[in-house]
């Protein structure tokens, strides 16, 4: 059965509204009303001190808001189960990602403990799991290995005169570097959060972040190859370090340690098979099986009872001390060496955490404060750095486990931290015989999700070519320039694409949809009809300093209006008008002097190379036209002549020549409307451009208060261009132009229209030769 769609209709009759009339109708507030003075602001602050102080405390410590309302019956058991599940995942990931950060594995456990407890008090997301993360661990590892390379800790063996690496001294200094970088990055995050700079994460677009994490995953793979194959490539830093490291690994492949490779292969086959089985059974399981933990336990038991380290020289984790570390102040002398890396860590960590937090908040119907999240993450890093932790953020895998296992609040993070605490205090030494190859395999297998992001290339190719270019440039720059320089280059390029898109917007000429007050692009809509004698011009982007000149060029191309020539022509006409006024004034003075018998001093012969001009004194007489004729040539037309009729004829001829260069649009179009509905701001350069445009007879219309206010502050309005030339909509401007040109070809559908900014050029001020 055919069904017809019911269309609603409306009709509102009203007068044509310009900006001045619109302000009268709507009673628009003045600038002083919307921007109270400093005195009034202080008075309001003092009156509301107590409520604001309470809100401030609750916003700084969100735990005081939700913890008193916490229901153990409703949330206790789900949070406990979720916390245990996430805590079990913390153990293998903390140990494994410590290898990426190039610090001893126990510091990965510390990083899984302290920051999670700090976030409990200051965080606003209920589902993200704070702790170690692949990308940040790789970035920290790049810093620690750059500032503490193996070559700086070589010691000579007195027995065989060979150089060996002092691993204890090296690891100690690397922990100091990681802690100092983490503290500095945390302080940067706290400061940015306090100054309400949480929106900075929006500059890291999703395609850029996904490409960056994909490239970081490639860095992680290359970094783990030495543990997989049991080789020792040289450490490279800076640009192209990934290429150099991969080259060294390939050159060392003939020297692969076969027992280590066997352990890696067996662990990888087991872990991949187990995770696939876990995915297959996950719909039937209340809690996912901790396959990483099972792999670590199995690897530790096999290594312990078969003496892999002693019999086959397979590298193991080594000593894991019992107990917690004492807090210590980081070495502040390292700050100046790592400030760039700390800022990169702060931005990347915040971007990942806030994007993941907002995803869960949208799904479960609560709000995440971006500025408070920045403060919470910064405090987690800053305080954790005092306990020798490295940089943290939310983990996608652990956060998904926390959400899918029923976690309701931040109490799940406390439960997971307790699992890590028990491991550090009692179970740490049991993992001393764990092969590092097993941890490297865990890292590689967990990067599977990031490698799936290469499918973004196909998706972005179909959806947005510019986002695809951002993705590719970010990936290439991060792969080649390393993680810190790659991030900087990616952000700069992403911002350049924004500037490029605002400089090259879509320009269109609008036409009216018959029977409505709607105006659409005539090139893309067949039913759009041009209004006779009126051209409506619109840009898809705002007008500002970077595209103001391009805007005028597009206006010339679309409508034929050459603004530059129009400005020159208008100024020439104004100069002519001023000369005419001066001549008329002098004529009046001469006539008055003639009537009063005043003495005239006039030249009677022109100046020649043989001598100066001769002057003659007349009284009561009238100078003849012959003497004044050549005098007008000497004085460039400023002297009054009696042959005014011939001069007017010449002026009209020159006028026709000038108008002919303006374009043939002038013979067909009497009005131009410029639609500025896309403008959300207008700077001084754009205001100056609009001033120049207004000198040609083009006026502005806008209902956006921000634009109108900026025009007022920019001294745009004058006696010739007032708010009478601003209109509430394109339709209002079109009706105004037709009314003042005597046309009636547009149906008068005076319906209410959404806010629109238009510039209407009423050409009544231009010479009639423009309109003939």
XYZ file of C-alpha atoms in Angstrom:
772
model
C 0.000 0.000 0.000
C 1.332 3.383 -0.962
C 1.782 5.720 1.927
C 2.029 9.444 1.589
C 4.143 11.613 3.828
C 2.293 14.373 5.610
C 4.106 17.667 5.333
C 3.588 20.375 7.910
C 3.127 23.944 6.736
C 3.430 27.287 8.407
C 2.842 30.869 7.450
C 3.855 33.889 9.494
C 3.271 37.353 8.160
C 5.603 40.059 9.406
C 7.359 43.166 8.239
C 10.738 43.102 6.522
C 13.214 43.367 9.389
C 16.521 45.154 9.161
C 18.935 45.051 12.073
C 17.829 48.337 13.571
C 14.166 47.353 13.522
C 15.058 43.857 14.782
C 16.823 45.351 17.793
C 13.753 47.451 18.526
C 11.451 44.430 18.328
C 13.655 42.061 20.309
C 15.002 44.750 22.675
C 18.589 43.685 22.199
C 20.815 44.181 25.236
C 23.730 46.574 25.076
C 27.362 45.585 25.461
C 27.388 46.805 29.064
C 24.376 44.608 29.873
C 26.011 41.438 28.565
C 29.475 42.308 29.883
C 29.140 43.520 33.488
C 31.817 45.780 34.904
C 34.597 44.550 37.161
C 32.887 46.074 40.215
C 29.626 44.230 39.529
C 31.497 41.008 38.919
C 33.256 41.304 42.267
C 29.962 42.049 44.039
C 28.330 38.976 42.477
C 31.319 36.865 43.479
C 31.125 38.061 47.080
C 27.374 37.419 47.268
C 27.817 33.865 46.004
C 31.025 33.008 47.846
C 29.645 30.147 49.962
C 27.752 28.281 47.198
C 30.639 28.768 44.786
C 33.117 27.522 47.366
C 31.027 24.404 47.896
C 30.773 23.759 44.165
C 34.485 24.400 43.804
C 35.363 21.842 46.466
C 33.036 19.254 44.936
C 34.457 19.896 41.468
C 38.042 19.545 42.742
C 37.244 16.409 44.754
C 34.468 14.566 42.907
C 34.739 11.676 45.363
C 33.002 13.862 47.972
C 30.005 14.086 45.647
C 29.427 10.442 44.739
C 30.942 8.468 47.623
C 28.336 9.532 50.270
C 25.663 8.311 47.868
C 27.426 5.003 47.184
C 25.171 1.976 47.627
C 27.015 -1.168 48.651
C 23.992 -3.347 47.839
C 23.651 -1.992 44.328
C 27.270 -1.352 43.361
C 29.462 -3.267 45.830
C 29.515 -6.731 44.262
C 29.712 -5.573 40.591
C 32.592 -3.226 41.440
C 34.415 -5.986 43.359
C 34.127 -8.527 40.528
C 35.127 -5.923 37.961
C 38.065 -4.739 40.091
C 39.414 -8.280 40.536
C 39.193 -8.893 36.790
C 40.994 -5.642 35.958
C 43.577 -6.205 38.717
C 44.488 -9.589 37.249
C 45.081 -7.853 33.901
C 47.192 -5.183 35.599
C 49.780 -7.761 36.627
C 50.955 -9.035 33.223
C 50.531 -5.663 31.530
C 52.457 -3.849 34.259
C 55.348 -6.307 33.992
C 55.306 -6.312 30.189
C 54.945 -2.577 29.614
C 57.825 -1.886 32.004
C 60.008 -3.475 29.321
C 58.666 -0.914 26.838
C 59.587 1.872 29.249
C 63.065 0.302 29.664
C 62.780 0.079 33.459
C 62.751 -2.999 35.754
C 59.410 -4.883 35.735
C 58.567 -4.113 39.365
C 58.158 -0.442 38.475
C 55.370 -1.466 36.109
C 53.549 -2.862 39.146
C 54.111 0.390 41.032
C 52.666 2.248 38.038
C 49.559 0.064 38.218
C 49.057 0.868 41.912
C 49.616 4.503 42.909
C 48.025 6.383 39.962
C 44.840 4.288 40.203
C 44.433 5.285 43.864
C 44.983 8.992 43.089
C 42.456 8.891 40.254
C 39.880 7.444 42.656
C 39.749 10.783 44.506
C 39.949 13.220 41.579
C 38.573 11.443 38.484
C 35.073 11.840 37.057
C 34.895 8.800 34.765
C 33.396 5.679 36.306
C 34.712 3.119 33.855
C 38.234 3.919 32.647
C 41.146 1.986 34.146
C 44.191 4.164 34.870
C 47.608 2.538 34.618
C 50.197 1.434 32.094
C 49.480 1.910 28.396
C 51.410 0.775 25.331
C 51.928 4.107 23.583
C 52.979 6.028 26.691
C 55.317 3.217 27.739
C 57.009 3.349 24.357
C 57.363 7.136 24.586
C 58.880 6.869 28.063
C 61.215 4.143 26.801
C 62.407 6.442 24.047
C 63.303 9.086 26.633
C 65.021 6.726 29.073
C 67.121 5.023 26.411
C 68.055 8.359 24.846
C 69.274 9.879 28.114
C 70.644 6.639 29.583
C 72.040 4.521 26.730
C 74.022 1.373 27.422
C 77.215 2.996 26.162
C 77.198 5.411 29.125
C 77.369 2.548 31.642
C 80.131 0.357 30.250
C 82.581 -1.059 32.794
C 85.768 -2.962 32.079
C 86.022 -6.538 33.259
C 89.428 -6.925 34.867
C 89.577 -10.673 34.121
C 89.320 -10.695 30.332
C 89.562 -6.948 29.710
C 86.087 -6.757 28.073
C 83.479 -4.058 28.470
C 80.184 -4.910 30.165
C 77.108 -2.853 30.927
C 76.539 -1.915 34.556
C 72.869 -2.898 34.513
C 72.199 -1.809 38.106
C 73.503 1.733 37.610
C 71.812 1.996 34.211
C 68.398 0.910 35.478
C 68.658 3.208 38.477
C 69.266 6.247 36.292
C 66.559 5.216 33.828
C 64.052 5.045 36.682
C 65.073 8.586 37.665
C 64.603 9.804 34.085
C 61.199 8.117 33.795
C 60.047 9.530 37.142
C 61.222 13.076 36.321
C 59.508 12.963 32.925
C 56.315 11.678 34.517
C 56.258 14.342 37.238
C 56.876 17.147 34.742
C 54.180 15.829 32.397
C 51.762 15.573 35.318
C 52.460 19.155 36.403
C 51.810 20.337 32.849
C 48.458 18.536 32.875
C 47.502 20.013 36.266
C 48.346 23.558 35.191
C 46.414 23.186 31.932
C 43.443 21.785 33.830
C 43.430 24.627 36.370
C 43.411 27.264 33.620
C 40.469 25.471 31.962
C 42.539 24.316 29.017
C 40.839 20.965 28.754
C 39.663 21.740 25.240
C 43.262 21.329 24.044
C 42.520 17.655 23.572
C 40.095 18.567 20.797
C 43.046 19.569 18.616
C 44.024 15.917 18.551
C 41.483 14.671 16.047
C 40.382 11.054 16.004
C 42.102 10.202 12.678
C 45.328 11.723 13.987
C 45.161 9.874 17.326
C 44.356 6.548 15.652
C 47.185 6.964 13.153
C 49.552 7.971 15.950
C 48.688 4.935 18.064
C 49.005 2.685 15.002
C 52.501 4.001 14.321
C 53.329 3.687 18.024
C 52.289 0.036 17.829
C 54.859 -0.445 15.068
C 57.487 1.129 17.352
C 56.432 -1.318 20.092
C 56.840 -4.293 17.761
C 60.324 -3.234 16.714
C 61.256 -2.584 20.349
C 60.238 -6.158 21.335
C 62.043 -7.930 18.494
C 65.286 -8.054 20.501
C 63.472 -9.961 23.280
C 61.744 -12.257 20.772
C 64.941 -13.225 18.926
C 67.365 -12.845 21.808
C 69.645 -10.349 20.024
C 71.149 -7.034 21.144
C 70.849 -4.362 18.427
C 72.368 -0.927 18.879
C 70.123 1.749 20.380
C 69.167 4.577 18.005
C 67.407 7.795 18.924
C 65.973 10.763 17.083
C 64.686 10.811 13.520
C 64.752 7.506 11.590
C 65.601 5.577 14.781
C 62.951 2.985 13.904
C 64.586 2.352 10.540
C 68.055 2.029 12.055
C 66.847 -0.322 14.813
C 64.977 -2.522 12.328
C 68.081 -2.638 10.124
C 70.255 -3.741 13.052
C 67.767 -6.455 14.031
C 67.694 -7.796 10.476
C 71.492 -7.853 10.367
C 71.571 -9.791 13.649
C 68.984 -12.410 12.626
C 71.714 -14.966 11.749
C 72.795 -14.701 15.405
C 69.313 -15.421 16.800
C 69.291 -17.177 20.167
C 67.307 -20.292 19.288
C 66.124 -21.216 22.822
C 64.714 -17.717 23.267
C 63.029 -17.915 19.871
C 61.474 -21.273 20.812
C 60.080 -19.833 24.064
C 58.670 -16.870 22.099
C 57.069 -19.097 19.458
C 55.459 -21.451 21.976
C 54.189 -18.574 24.100
C 52.757 -16.772 21.066
C 50.940 -19.843 19.740
C 49.506 -20.606 23.173
C 48.411 -17.033 23.904
C 46.825 -16.423 20.494
C 44.942 -19.727 20.628
C 43.805 -19.066 24.188
C 42.583 -15.548 23.374
C 40.660 -16.795 20.337
C 39.034 -19.465 22.521
C 38.283 -16.801 25.102
C 36.587 -14.634 22.445
C 34.532 -17.604 21.288
C 33.368 -18.428 24.817
C 33.003 -14.842 26.074
C 29.203 -14.665 25.477
C 28.789 -17.643 27.801
C 31.275 -16.534 30.460
C 30.384 -14.024 33.194
C 34.042 -12.972 33.504
C 36.732 -13.245 30.770
C 39.448 -15.812 31.414
C 42.739 -14.004 32.282
C 44.802 -15.604 29.533
C 47.777 -13.252 30.015
C 48.010 -14.194 33.696
C 47.760 -17.900 32.855
C 50.548 -17.464 30.308
C 52.761 -15.715 32.877
C 52.133 -18.368 35.538
C 52.794 -21.216 33.084
C 55.938 -19.546 31.750
C 57.229 -18.909 35.264
C 56.614 -22.506 36.384
C 58.258 -24.008 33.301
C 61.228 -21.640 33.572
C 61.653 -22.354 37.289
C 61.581 -26.152 37.097
C 63.576 -26.496 33.865
C 66.171 -23.854 34.796
C 65.903 -22.070 31.470
C 68.151 -19.237 32.568
C 70.888 -21.500 33.886
C 70.799 -24.215 31.208
C 69.966 -22.202 28.081
C 70.950 -18.615 29.099
C 67.420 -17.370 28.441
C 66.899 -13.862 29.790
C 64.474 -13.659 32.729
C 62.846 -10.837 34.697
C 65.283 -11.058 37.586
C 64.942 -9.827 41.129
C 61.589 -8.329 42.145
C 61.852 -6.794 45.621
C 59.160 -7.261 48.226
C 57.344 -4.243 49.613
C 56.608 -0.751 48.423
C 59.131 1.859 47.389
C 59.679 4.972 49.464
C 58.702 8.299 47.874
C 61.580 10.425 46.608
C 61.916 13.802 44.944
C 62.828 13.411 41.249
C 66.023 14.902 39.884
C 64.911 18.372 38.767
C 68.050 18.813 36.652
C 66.512 16.339 34.205
C 63.472 18.564 33.621
C 65.126 20.810 31.041
C 66.201 17.751 29.030
C 62.742 16.193 28.855
C 60.315 19.133 28.773
C 59.364 18.467 25.150
C 58.823 14.770 25.817
C 56.814 15.572 28.961
C 54.490 17.861 27.020
C 53.989 15.207 24.336
C 53.219 12.593 27.004
C 50.753 14.969 28.671
C 48.867 15.658 25.454
C 48.754 12.085 24.157
C 47.776 10.638 27.539
C 45.010 13.186 28.019
C 43.653 12.723 24.492
C 43.402 8.959 24.928
C 41.844 9.188 28.403
C 39.252 11.852 27.633
C 38.141 10.205 24.393
C 37.684 6.862 26.142
C 36.026 8.474 29.163
C 33.525 10.405 27.063
C 32.689 7.256 25.118
C 31.668 5.387 28.276
C 29.943 8.466 29.727
C 27.773 8.811 26.632
C 26.910 5.128 26.740
C 25.903 5.114 30.430
C 24.390 8.586 30.677
C 26.662 10.650 32.899
C 29.002 13.604 32.389
C 32.793 13.737 32.310
C 34.435 17.072 33.118
C 37.285 17.519 30.645
C 39.163 20.051 32.792
C 38.813 17.959 35.951
C 39.959 14.885 34.026
C 43.064 16.795 33.026
C 43.724 17.679 36.675
C 43.026 14.106 37.835
C 45.332 12.577 35.247
C 47.998 15.174 36.030
C 47.870 14.438 39.763
C 48.002 10.697 39.058
C 51.194 11.229 37.065
C 52.746 13.845 39.365
C 52.150 11.920 42.594
C 53.020 8.609 40.940
C 56.320 10.057 39.755
C 57.372 10.547 43.363
C 56.956 6.767 43.813
C 59.083 5.975 40.689
C 56.091 5.386 38.400
C 56.164 6.191 34.691
C 53.445 7.981 32.688
C 49.934 6.560 32.795
C 46.583 7.014 31.114
C 43.491 4.892 30.565
C 43.892 1.509 28.897
C 41.334 0.507 26.300
C 41.576 -3.219 27.014
C 41.324 -2.894 30.799
C 38.572 -0.253 30.553
C 36.502 -2.545 28.346
C 36.937 -5.359 30.884
C 35.909 -3.039 33.714
C 32.794 -1.973 31.828
C 31.755 -5.373 30.477
C 32.190 -7.135 33.831
C 29.679 -4.797 35.453
C 31.824 -2.049 37.002
C 29.680 0.844 38.201
C 31.971 3.377 39.887
C 35.593 4.272 40.603
C 35.540 1.729 43.456
C 36.423 -0.894 40.835
C 39.759 0.881 40.416
C 40.406 0.600 44.156
C 39.692 -3.128 44.038
C 42.102 -3.616 41.143
C 44.776 -1.597 42.998
C 44.389 -3.920 46.003
C 45.122 -6.934 43.771
C 48.302 -5.238 42.558
C 49.213 -4.308 46.146
C 48.956 -7.922 47.318
C 51.133 -9.006 44.411
C 53.801 -6.422 45.210
C 53.880 -7.297 48.911
C 53.704 -11.101 48.724
C 53.763 -12.541 45.213
C 56.422 -10.459 43.451
C 59.409 -12.778 43.990
C 57.485 -15.693 42.448
C 57.830 -14.089 39.004
C 61.620 -13.669 39.107
C 62.201 -16.632 36.754
C 59.682 -15.416 34.177
C 61.358 -15.182 30.701
C 61.319 -11.684 29.232
C 60.363 -13.278 25.904
C 56.973 -14.198 27.413
C 56.359 -10.561 28.367
C 57.382 -9.445 24.863
C 54.880 -11.893 23.373
C 52.120 -10.506 25.626
C 52.901 -7.005 24.317
C 52.782 -8.130 20.676
C 49.523 -10.064 21.020
C 47.829 -7.159 22.826
C 48.726 -4.868 19.898
C 46.357 -6.807 17.661
C 43.595 -4.231 18.092
C 45.869 -1.363 17.095
C 46.960 -3.119 13.923
C 43.292 -3.411 12.953
C 43.280 0.377 12.693
C 44.955 0.111 9.288
C 41.452 -0.476 7.979
C 40.901 3.246 8.644
C 42.642 3.909 5.333
C 39.833 2.261 3.370
C 37.131 3.896 5.502
C 38.598 7.395 5.258
C 39.137 7.023 1.509
C 35.373 6.693 1.153
C 34.405 9.352 3.712
C 36.998 12.145 3.741
C 40.140 12.509 1.658
C 41.492 15.269 3.930
C 41.154 13.087 7.037
C 42.883 10.328 5.100
C 45.791 12.651 4.328
C 45.971 13.596 8.025
C 46.042 9.881 8.920
C 48.816 9.094 6.428
C 50.950 12.119 7.292
C 50.634 11.331 11.008
C 51.587 7.698 10.456
C 54.560 8.478 8.210
C 55.881 11.304 10.403
C 55.556 9.208 13.569
C 57.241 6.227 11.952
C 60.151 8.258 10.577
C 60.562 11.139 13.043
C 59.986 9.142 16.229
C 57.111 9.596 18.662
C 57.873 13.100 19.984
C 58.752 14.860 16.732
C 56.089 12.872 14.922
C 53.386 14.147 17.272
C 54.490 17.768 16.808
C 54.577 17.416 13.019
C 51.153 15.744 13.032
C 49.502 18.498 15.092
C 51.007 21.219 12.886
C 49.814 19.485 9.735
C 46.321 18.900 11.155
C 46.012 22.608 12.016
C 47.261 23.521 8.542
C 44.451 21.482 7.013
C 41.966 23.523 9.042
C 43.480 26.760 7.746
C 43.508 25.345 4.230
C 39.841 24.398 4.440
C 38.871 27.867 5.659
C 40.953 29.464 2.917
C 39.408 27.300 0.224
C 35.725 27.067 1.141
C 32.825 26.532 -1.207
C 31.469 29.724 -2.751
C 28.015 29.718 -4.272
C 25.343 31.909 -5.786
C 21.964 31.279 -4.199
C 18.576 31.062 -5.812
C 15.079 31.075 -4.391
C 13.053 27.886 -4.039
C 9.739 28.859 -5.643
C 6.940 29.344 -3.163
C 9.239 29.492 -0.121
C 11.628 31.831 1.668
C 14.472 29.292 1.219
C 17.634 30.017 -0.752
C 19.938 27.258 -1.980
C 22.939 26.865 -4.270
C 21.835 27.220 -7.863
C 24.592 24.941 -9.154
C 23.482 21.969 -7.041
C 19.692 22.443 -7.013
C 17.665 22.340 -10.215
C 14.578 24.025 -8.772
C 16.452 27.076 -7.471
C 15.470 30.210 -9.405
C 17.511 33.374 -9.743
C 15.832 36.568 -8.578
C 15.854 39.017 -11.503
C 18.343 41.781 -10.924
C 19.636 40.340 -7.608
C 22.739 38.211 -6.984
C 23.021 36.391 -3.623
C 26.577 35.330 -2.708
C 27.577 32.983 0.133
C 30.776 31.386 1.457
C 30.799 28.135 3.423
C 33.410 29.533 5.849
C 33.758 32.648 7.947
C 35.667 35.632 6.587
C 38.909 36.447 8.401
C 42.453 37.587 7.707
C 43.548 34.354 5.977
C 40.813 34.316 3.330
C 39.617 37.918 3.026
C 41.384 38.503 -0.292
C 40.261 35.122 -1.615
C 36.726 36.043 -0.623
C 36.816 39.143 -2.831
C 38.278 37.135 -5.701
C 35.486 34.572 -5.403
C 32.911 37.362 -5.275
C 34.337 38.755 -8.504
C 34.325 35.321 -10.147
C 30.784 34.391 -9.109
C 29.029 37.712 -9.626
C 31.325 39.657 -11.920
C 31.767 42.363 -9.273
C 35.366 43.607 -9.303
C 35.662 45.102 -5.833
C 39.104 46.579 -6.418
C 38.009 48.474 -9.493
C 34.784 49.465 -7.798
C 36.746 50.942 -4.886
C 39.009 52.856 -7.259
C 36.025 54.024 -9.253
C 34.157 55.095 -6.130
C 37.136 57.025 -4.817
C 37.538 58.693 -8.203
C 33.901 59.681 -8.186
C 34.241 61.055 -4.656
C 37.281 63.062 -5.714
C 35.344 64.447 -8.678
C 32.469 65.331 -6.404
C 34.808 67.177 -4.056
C 36.283 69.120 -6.983
C 32.790 70.016 -8.199
C 31.913 71.254 -4.726
C 35.085 73.355 -4.606
C 34.355 74.827 -8.029
C 30.814 75.650 -7.000
C 32.110 77.305 -3.839
C 34.629 79.374 -5.783
C 31.997 80.334 -8.309
C 29.817 81.621 -5.506
C 32.719 83.543 -3.999
C 33.639 85.072 -7.349
C 30.055 86.052 -7.983
C 29.906 87.643 -4.532
C 33.169 89.517 -5.145
C 31.994 90.638 -8.560
C 28.868 92.090 -7.103
C 30.867 93.857 -4.407
C 33.527 95.230 -6.786
C 36.308 93.042 -5.462
C 39.684 92.991 -7.264
C 40.459 89.822 -9.255
C 44.020 88.722 -9.928
C 44.152 86.480 -13.006
C 46.950 85.332 -15.304
C 46.763 86.593 -18.894
C 49.503 84.438 -20.424
C 50.857 80.983 -19.549
C 54.318 80.254 -18.205
C 56.889 79.533 -20.934
C 60.584 78.525 -20.964
C 61.403 82.134 -21.874
C 59.786 83.628 -18.792
C 57.055 83.467 -16.178
C 53.382 84.041 -16.737
C 51.958 87.598 -16.748
C 49.198 88.666 -14.374
C 46.566 91.335 -14.798
C 44.431 93.113 -12.179
C 40.753 93.488 -12.930
C 38.157 95.221 -10.857
C 34.483 94.646 -11.123
C 34.916 92.807 -14.392
C 34.570 89.144 -15.208
C 37.582 87.128 -16.368
C 37.176 85.745 -19.836
C 36.863 82.075 -20.535
C 40.073 81.953 -22.586
C 42.343 82.789 -19.676
C 40.511 80.472 -17.318
C 40.534 77.628 -19.842
C 44.265 77.068 -19.830
C 44.449 78.018 -16.172
C 42.319 74.949 -15.412
C 44.941 72.840 -17.167
C 47.741 74.346 -15.073
C 45.915 73.758 -11.822
C 44.729 70.252 -12.653
C 41.072 71.107 -12.928
C 40.784 72.773 -9.519
C 40.124 76.268 -10.909
C 36.628 77.320 -11.869
C 35.947 77.540 -15.581
C 33.051 78.935 -17.477
C 32.963 75.974 -19.833
C 31.286 73.758 -17.255
C 28.962 72.127 -19.727
C 31.797 70.782 -21.822
C 33.576 69.507 -18.697
C 30.449 67.666 -17.566
C 30.264 66.019 -20.956
C 33.889 64.921 -20.668
C 33.272 63.629 -17.131
C 30.368 61.529 -18.323
C 32.499 60.078 -21.103
C 35.249 59.142 -18.640
C 32.621 57.672 -16.351
C 31.347 55.386 -19.073
C 34.887 54.183 -19.786
C 35.477 53.439 -16.085
C 32.179 51.589 -15.683
C 32.895 49.470 -18.705
C 35.906 47.971 -16.934
C 33.836 46.906 -13.948
C 32.191 44.013 -15.765
C 29.025 43.514 -17.723
C 27.169 42.518 -14.528
C 26.552 46.203 -13.978
C 24.165 46.332 -16.892
C 22.012 43.417 -15.658
C 22.089 43.422 -11.834
C 20.887 46.183 -9.598
C 21.523 44.524 -6.185
C 23.941 42.094 -4.598
C 23.194 40.288 -1.321
C 26.080 38.730 0.600
C 25.025 35.945 2.960
C 27.274 35.745 6.033
C 25.260 33.130 7.907
C 28.342 30.910 8.205
C 30.370 33.607 9.988
C 30.900 32.942 13.676
C 33.372 35.791 14.091
C 34.850 38.631 12.087
C 38.292 40.082 12.763
C 39.721 43.531 12.065
C 41.073 42.520 8.656
C 37.668 41.243 7.577
C 36.004 44.400 8.954
C 38.407 46.512 6.912
C 37.575 44.434 3.861
C 33.872 44.944 4.479
C 34.486 48.661 4.852
C 36.134 48.711 1.451
C 33.231 46.729 0.052
C 30.759 49.150 1.601
C 32.366 52.044 -0.274
C 31.064 50.498 -3.481
C 27.471 50.561 -2.245
C 27.409 47.080 -0.679
C 25.979 46.928 2.824
C 25.958 44.189 5.501
C 23.135 42.263 7.122
C 23.399 39.868 10.050
C 21.317 38.547 12.917
C 24.232 36.920 14.721
C 24.799 39.129 17.734
C 28.475 38.191 17.914
C 29.096 39.477 14.392
C 27.002 42.608 14.875
C 28.802 43.380 18.116
C 32.194 42.874 16.481
C 31.197 45.180 13.638
C 30.230 47.824 16.176
C 33.484 47.478 18.078
C 35.392 47.633 14.797
C 33.823 51.028 13.897
C 32.281 49.566 10.798
C 29.087 51.577 10.806
C 29.022 55.090 9.427
C 26.552 57.621 8.102
C 26.381 55.843 4.746
C 26.268 52.283 6.155
C 23.946 51.883 9.119
C 22.019 49.061 10.724
C 19.254 49.848 8.248
C 21.350 47.875 5.779
C 21.401 44.727 7.943
C 18.572 42.221 7.654
C 17.197 39.330 9.646
C 17.414 36.879 6.754
C 18.303 36.557 3.119
C 14.631 36.784 2.275
C 14.293 40.110 4.092
C 17.249 41.467 2.172
C 15.833 40.228 -1.135
C 12.446 41.849 -0.481
C 14.165 45.090 0.507
C 16.219 45.141 -2.711
C 13.179 44.419 -4.879
C 11.064 47.032 -3.110
C 13.681 49.704 -3.587
C 14.170 48.801 -7.249
C 10.481 48.637 -8.004
C 10.520 44.932 -8.914
C 7.800 42.497 -7.973
C 8.937 39.208 -9.483
C 9.567 37.487 -6.154
C 6.530 36.048 -4.354
C 6.087 37.648 -0.964
C 6.290 34.688 1.386
C 7.081 36.705 4.497
C 7.592 33.675 6.722
C 9.863 33.527 9.745
C 13.353 32.371 8.882
C 16.236 30.992 10.895
C 19.026 33.353 11.833
C 21.055 34.353 8.826
C 23.722 36.903 8.056
C 23.417 38.711 4.774
C 25.057 41.630 3.121
C 22.780 43.558 0.816
C 24.169 45.804 -1.861
C 21.562 48.374 -2.755
C 22.954 50.075 -5.823
C 20.855 53.196 -5.591
C 23.976 55.122 -4.620
C 25.807 54.106 -7.792
C 25.556 56.146 -11.005
C 22.618 55.352 -13.190
C 24.932 54.158 -15.942
C 25.445 51.073 -13.786
C 21.768 50.277 -13.974
C 20.831 51.208 -17.513
